[in-house]
Tab-separated table of C-alpha atoms in Angstrom:
chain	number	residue	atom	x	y	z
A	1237	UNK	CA	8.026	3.063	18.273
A	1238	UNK	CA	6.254	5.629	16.021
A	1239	UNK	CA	2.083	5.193	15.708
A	1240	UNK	CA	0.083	6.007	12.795
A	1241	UNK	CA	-3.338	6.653	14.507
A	1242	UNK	CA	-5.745	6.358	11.584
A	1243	UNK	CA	-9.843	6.954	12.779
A	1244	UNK	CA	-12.308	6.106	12.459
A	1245	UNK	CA	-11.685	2.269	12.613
A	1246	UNK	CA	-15.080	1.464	11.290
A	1247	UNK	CA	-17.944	3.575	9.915
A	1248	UNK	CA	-21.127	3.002	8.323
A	1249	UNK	CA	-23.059	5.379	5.966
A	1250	UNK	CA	-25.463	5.739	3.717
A	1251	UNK	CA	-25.288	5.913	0.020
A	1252	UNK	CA	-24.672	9.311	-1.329
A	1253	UNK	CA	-22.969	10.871	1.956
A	1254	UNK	CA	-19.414	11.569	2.279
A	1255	UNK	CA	-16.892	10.133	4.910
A	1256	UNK	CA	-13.659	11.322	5.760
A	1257	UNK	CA	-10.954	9.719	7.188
A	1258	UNK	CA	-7.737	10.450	9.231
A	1259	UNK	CA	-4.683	9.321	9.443
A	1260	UNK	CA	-2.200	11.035	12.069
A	1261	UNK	CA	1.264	10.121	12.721
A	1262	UNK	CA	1.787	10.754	16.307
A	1263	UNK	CA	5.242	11.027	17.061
A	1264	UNK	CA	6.944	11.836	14.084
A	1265	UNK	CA	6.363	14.128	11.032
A	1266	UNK	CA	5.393	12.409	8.308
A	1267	UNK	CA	6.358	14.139	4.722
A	1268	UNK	CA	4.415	11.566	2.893
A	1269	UNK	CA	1.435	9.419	3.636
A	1270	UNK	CA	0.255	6.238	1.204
A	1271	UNK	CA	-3.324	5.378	1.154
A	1272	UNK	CA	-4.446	2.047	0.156
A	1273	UNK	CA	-7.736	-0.104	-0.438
A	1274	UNK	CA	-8.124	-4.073	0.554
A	1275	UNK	CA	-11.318	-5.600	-0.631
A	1276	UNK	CA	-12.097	-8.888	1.126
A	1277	UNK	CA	-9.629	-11.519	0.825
A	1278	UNK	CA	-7.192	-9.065	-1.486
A	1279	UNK	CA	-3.809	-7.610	-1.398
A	1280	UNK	CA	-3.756	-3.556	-0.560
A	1281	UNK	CA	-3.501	-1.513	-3.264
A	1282	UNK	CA	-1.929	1.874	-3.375
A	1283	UNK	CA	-3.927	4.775	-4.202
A	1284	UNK	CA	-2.738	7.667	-4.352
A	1285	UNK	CA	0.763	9.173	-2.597
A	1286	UNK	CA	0.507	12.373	-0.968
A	1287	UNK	CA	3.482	14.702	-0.248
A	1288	UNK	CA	2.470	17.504	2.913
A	1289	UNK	CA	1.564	20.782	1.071
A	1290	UNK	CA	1.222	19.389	-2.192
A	1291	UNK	CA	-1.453	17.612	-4.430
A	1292	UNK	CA	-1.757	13.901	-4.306
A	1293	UNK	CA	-0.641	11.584	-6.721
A	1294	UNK	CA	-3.214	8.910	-7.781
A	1295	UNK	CA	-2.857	5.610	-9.246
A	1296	UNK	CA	-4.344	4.851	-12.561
A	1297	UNK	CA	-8.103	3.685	-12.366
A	1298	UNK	CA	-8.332	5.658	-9.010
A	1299	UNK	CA	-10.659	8.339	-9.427
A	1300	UNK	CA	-9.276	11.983	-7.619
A	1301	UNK	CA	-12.588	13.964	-7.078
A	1302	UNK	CA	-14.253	10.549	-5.711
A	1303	UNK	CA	-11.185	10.417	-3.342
A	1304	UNK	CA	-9.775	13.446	-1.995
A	1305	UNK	CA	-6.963	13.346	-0.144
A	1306	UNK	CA	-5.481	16.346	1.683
A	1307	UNK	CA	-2.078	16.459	3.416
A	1308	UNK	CA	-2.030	19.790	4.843
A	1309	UNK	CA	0.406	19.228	7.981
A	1310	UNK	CA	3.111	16.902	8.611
A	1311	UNK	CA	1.234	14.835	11.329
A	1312	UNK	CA	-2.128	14.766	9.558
A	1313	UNK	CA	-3.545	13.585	6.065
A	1314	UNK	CA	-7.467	12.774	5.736
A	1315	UNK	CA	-9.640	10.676	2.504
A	1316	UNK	CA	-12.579	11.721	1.741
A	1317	UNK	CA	-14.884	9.124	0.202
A	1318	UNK	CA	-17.416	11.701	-1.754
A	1319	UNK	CA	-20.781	10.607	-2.644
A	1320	UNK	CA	-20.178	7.203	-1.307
A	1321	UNK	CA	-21.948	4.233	-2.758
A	1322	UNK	CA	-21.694	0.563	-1.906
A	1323	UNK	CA	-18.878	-0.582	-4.779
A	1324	UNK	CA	-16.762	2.013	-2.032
A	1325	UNK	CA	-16.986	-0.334	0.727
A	1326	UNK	CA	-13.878	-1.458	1.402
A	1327	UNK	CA	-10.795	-1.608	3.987
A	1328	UNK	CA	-8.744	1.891	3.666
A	1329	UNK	CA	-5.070	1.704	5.388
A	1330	UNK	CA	-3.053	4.883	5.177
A	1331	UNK	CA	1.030	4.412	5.884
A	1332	UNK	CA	3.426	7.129	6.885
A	1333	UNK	CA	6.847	7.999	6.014
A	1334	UNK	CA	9.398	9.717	8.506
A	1335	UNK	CA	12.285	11.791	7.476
A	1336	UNK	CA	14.311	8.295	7.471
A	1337	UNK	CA	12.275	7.128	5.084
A	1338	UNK	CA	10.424	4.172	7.274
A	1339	UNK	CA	6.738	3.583	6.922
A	1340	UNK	CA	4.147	3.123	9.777
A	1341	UNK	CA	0.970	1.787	9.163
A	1342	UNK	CA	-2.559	3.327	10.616
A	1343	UNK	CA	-4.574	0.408	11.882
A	1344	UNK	CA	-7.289	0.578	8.882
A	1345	UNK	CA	-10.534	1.801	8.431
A	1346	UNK	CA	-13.364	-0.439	7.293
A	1347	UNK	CA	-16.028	1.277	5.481
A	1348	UNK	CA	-19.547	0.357	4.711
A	1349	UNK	CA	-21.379	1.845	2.595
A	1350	UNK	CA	-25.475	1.171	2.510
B	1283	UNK	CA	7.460	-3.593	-13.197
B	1284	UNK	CA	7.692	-4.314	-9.902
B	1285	UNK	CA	5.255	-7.341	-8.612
B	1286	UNK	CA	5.164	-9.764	-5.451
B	1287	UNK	CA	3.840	-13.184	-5.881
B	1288	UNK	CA	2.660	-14.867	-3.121
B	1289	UNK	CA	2.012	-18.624	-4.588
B	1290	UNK	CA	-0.274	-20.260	-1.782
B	1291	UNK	CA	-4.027	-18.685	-0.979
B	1292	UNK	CA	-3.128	-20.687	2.467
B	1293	UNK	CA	-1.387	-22.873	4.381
B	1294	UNK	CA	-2.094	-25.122	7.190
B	1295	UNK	CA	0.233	-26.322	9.668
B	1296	UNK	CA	-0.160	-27.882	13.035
B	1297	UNK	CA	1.367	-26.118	15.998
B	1298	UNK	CA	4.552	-27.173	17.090
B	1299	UNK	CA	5.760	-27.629	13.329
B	1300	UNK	CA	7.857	-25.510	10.992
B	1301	UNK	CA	6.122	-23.173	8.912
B	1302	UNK	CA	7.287	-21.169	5.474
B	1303	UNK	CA	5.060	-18.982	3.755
B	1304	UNK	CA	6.509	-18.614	0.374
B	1305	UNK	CA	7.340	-14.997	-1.324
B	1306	UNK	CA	8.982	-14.209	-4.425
B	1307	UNK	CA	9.148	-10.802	-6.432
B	1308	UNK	CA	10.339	-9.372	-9.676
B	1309	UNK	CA	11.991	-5.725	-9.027
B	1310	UNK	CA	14.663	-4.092	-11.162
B	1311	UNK	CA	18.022	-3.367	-8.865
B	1312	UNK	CA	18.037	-4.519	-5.413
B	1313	UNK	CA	14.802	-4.766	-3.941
B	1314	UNK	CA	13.538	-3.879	-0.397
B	1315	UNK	CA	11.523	-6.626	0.962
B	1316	UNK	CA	9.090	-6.405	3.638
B	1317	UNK	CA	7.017	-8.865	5.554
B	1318	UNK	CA	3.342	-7.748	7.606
B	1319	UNK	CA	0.907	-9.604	9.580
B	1320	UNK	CA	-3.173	-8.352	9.238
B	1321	UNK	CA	-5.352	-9.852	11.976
B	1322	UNK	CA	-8.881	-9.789	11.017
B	1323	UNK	CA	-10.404	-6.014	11.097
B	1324	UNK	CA	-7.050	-4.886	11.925
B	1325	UNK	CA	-4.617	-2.884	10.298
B	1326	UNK	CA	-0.831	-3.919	9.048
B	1327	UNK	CA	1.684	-5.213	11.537
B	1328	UNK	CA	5.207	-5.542	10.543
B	1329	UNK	CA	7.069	-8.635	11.194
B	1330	UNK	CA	10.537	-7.736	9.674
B	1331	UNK	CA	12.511	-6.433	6.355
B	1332	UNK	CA	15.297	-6.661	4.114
B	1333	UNK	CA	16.940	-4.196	2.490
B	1334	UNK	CA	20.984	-5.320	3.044
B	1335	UNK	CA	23.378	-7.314	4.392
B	1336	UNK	CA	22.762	-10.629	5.831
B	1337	UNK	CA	20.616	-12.706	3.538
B	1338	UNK	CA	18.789	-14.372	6.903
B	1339	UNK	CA	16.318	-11.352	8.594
B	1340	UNK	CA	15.022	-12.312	12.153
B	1341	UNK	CA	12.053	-10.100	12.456
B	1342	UNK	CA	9.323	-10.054	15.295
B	1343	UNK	CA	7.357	-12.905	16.835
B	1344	UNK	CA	10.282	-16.086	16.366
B	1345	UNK	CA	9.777	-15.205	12.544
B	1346	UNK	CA	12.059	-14.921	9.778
B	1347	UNK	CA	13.186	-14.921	6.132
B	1348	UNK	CA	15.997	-15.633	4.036
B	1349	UNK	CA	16.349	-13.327	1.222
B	1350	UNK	CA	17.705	-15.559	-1.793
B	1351	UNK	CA	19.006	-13.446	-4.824
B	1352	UNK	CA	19.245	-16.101	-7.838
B	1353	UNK	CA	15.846	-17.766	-6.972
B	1354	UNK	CA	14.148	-13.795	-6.533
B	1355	UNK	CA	12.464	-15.093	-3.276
B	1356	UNK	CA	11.871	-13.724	0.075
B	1357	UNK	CA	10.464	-17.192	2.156
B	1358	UNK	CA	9.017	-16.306	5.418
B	1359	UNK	CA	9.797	-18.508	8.628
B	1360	UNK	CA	9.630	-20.022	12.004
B	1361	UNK	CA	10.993	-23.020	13.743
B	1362	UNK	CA	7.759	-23.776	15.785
B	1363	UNK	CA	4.128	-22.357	14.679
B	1364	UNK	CA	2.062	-21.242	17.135
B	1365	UNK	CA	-2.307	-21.342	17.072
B	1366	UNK	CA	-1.963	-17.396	17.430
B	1367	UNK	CA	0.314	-17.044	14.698
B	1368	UNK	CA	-3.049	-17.724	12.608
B	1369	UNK	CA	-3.456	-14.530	10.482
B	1370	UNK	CA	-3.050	-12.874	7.182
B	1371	UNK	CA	0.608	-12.525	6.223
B	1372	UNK	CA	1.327	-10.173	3.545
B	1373	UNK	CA	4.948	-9.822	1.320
B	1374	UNK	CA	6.216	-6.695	0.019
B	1375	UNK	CA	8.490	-4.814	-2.169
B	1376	UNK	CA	9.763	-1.593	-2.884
B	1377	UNK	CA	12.694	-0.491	-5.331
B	1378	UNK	CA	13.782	2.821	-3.288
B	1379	UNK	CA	13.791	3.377	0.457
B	1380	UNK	CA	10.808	4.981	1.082
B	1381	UNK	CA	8.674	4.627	-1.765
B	1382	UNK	CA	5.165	2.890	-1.849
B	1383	UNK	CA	5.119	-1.033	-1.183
B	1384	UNK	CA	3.777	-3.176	-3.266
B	1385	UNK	CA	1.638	-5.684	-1.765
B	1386	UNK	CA	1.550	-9.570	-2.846
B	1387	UNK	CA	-1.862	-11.320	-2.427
B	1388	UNK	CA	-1.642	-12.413	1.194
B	1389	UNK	CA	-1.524	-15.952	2.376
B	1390	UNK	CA	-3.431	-16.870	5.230
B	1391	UNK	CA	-1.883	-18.748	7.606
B	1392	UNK	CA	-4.001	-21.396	9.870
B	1393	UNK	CA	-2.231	-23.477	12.846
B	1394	UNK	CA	-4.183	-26.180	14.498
B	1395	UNK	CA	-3.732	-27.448	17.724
């Protein structure tokens, strides 16, 4: 079946940095890639949609220049948590959607920041 | 607005026994409802969906759900738990092929042997 290889799986940095993370889709070309948060315990929530060669669509509360999201390719979008701080830390899951319209999950990344 | 409830934070069962972990969701025209297991550190795995036809999904693992349209609900399944069936199990909806899911709560499940 299709993979979503999302890396890295788990990363630890310190406050102030940036981290970026990627989400590939391996065998299939993904025209749109979801990116969502899960704090401990809590349902993912979607934040922000991103459409290859266009700008990403953010929920509401979700802050764009903190999160930047590029989808430059069909097989590869990245996040980049800028000027991390500890309220980011936090479980980030990307999902991909093929040309049939079926989503794929990446297997998560779980950030910590200190 | 679209929304997923997921009523229980947990349920218990021992192994051997039925379990249901309840879903039910509030989506304007027909909804597309999805079912994923989380394993601790781990990303989403999917179990099984709806979307038409039969109201009764078989999905992976033994699992399943029946999709029932008056009561909004989207129950998820299986005849005989297992201890590794332990795990976060999320419910989701979408209103259009494709589009984001929307994510209920989780339930986690815990079997005993």
């Amino acid at each position: 079946g299709a993979v979503v290889s999302q890396h890295p799986s788990w990363v630890i940095c310190k406050s102030g940095t940036s981290v970026k993370i990627e989400c590939r889709s391996l065998d299939f070309q993904a025209t749109t890639m979801f990116w969502y948060r899960q704090f401990p315990k809590q349902s993912l929530m979607l934040m922000a949609t991103s459409n290859e060669g266009s700008k990403a669509t953010y929920e509401q509360g979700v802050e764009k220049d903190k999160f930047l999201i590029n989808h430059a390719s069909l097989t590869l979008s990245t996040l980049t948590v800028t000027s991390a701080h500890p309220e980011d830390s936090s479980f980030y899951i990307c999902s991909a959607r093929d040309r049939e319209v079926k989503l794929f999950f990446g297997s998560g990344t779980q950030l910590s920041v200190l | 607005a679209q929304s997923v409830a997921q009523p229980e934070d947990q349920v218990n069962v021992a192994e051997g026994n039925p379990l249901t972990v309840k879903c039910t969701y509030s989506v304007s025209g027909n909804p597309y409802l999805f079912w994923y297991v989380q394993y601790p550190n781990r990303g989403l795995q999917f179990l099984l969906k709806y979307i038409t036809g039969d109201n009764l999904v078989k999905g992976s693992y033994g699992f399943e759900a029946e999709f029932n349209k008056s009561q909004t609900s989207f129950h998820l399944k299986k005849p005989s738990a297992l201890v590794s069936d332990s795990a976060l199990y999320f419910c989701a909806v979408s209103y259009q092929a494709g589009t984001a899911l929307i994510f209920g709560k989780g339930t986690t499940l815990s079997v005993s042997s």
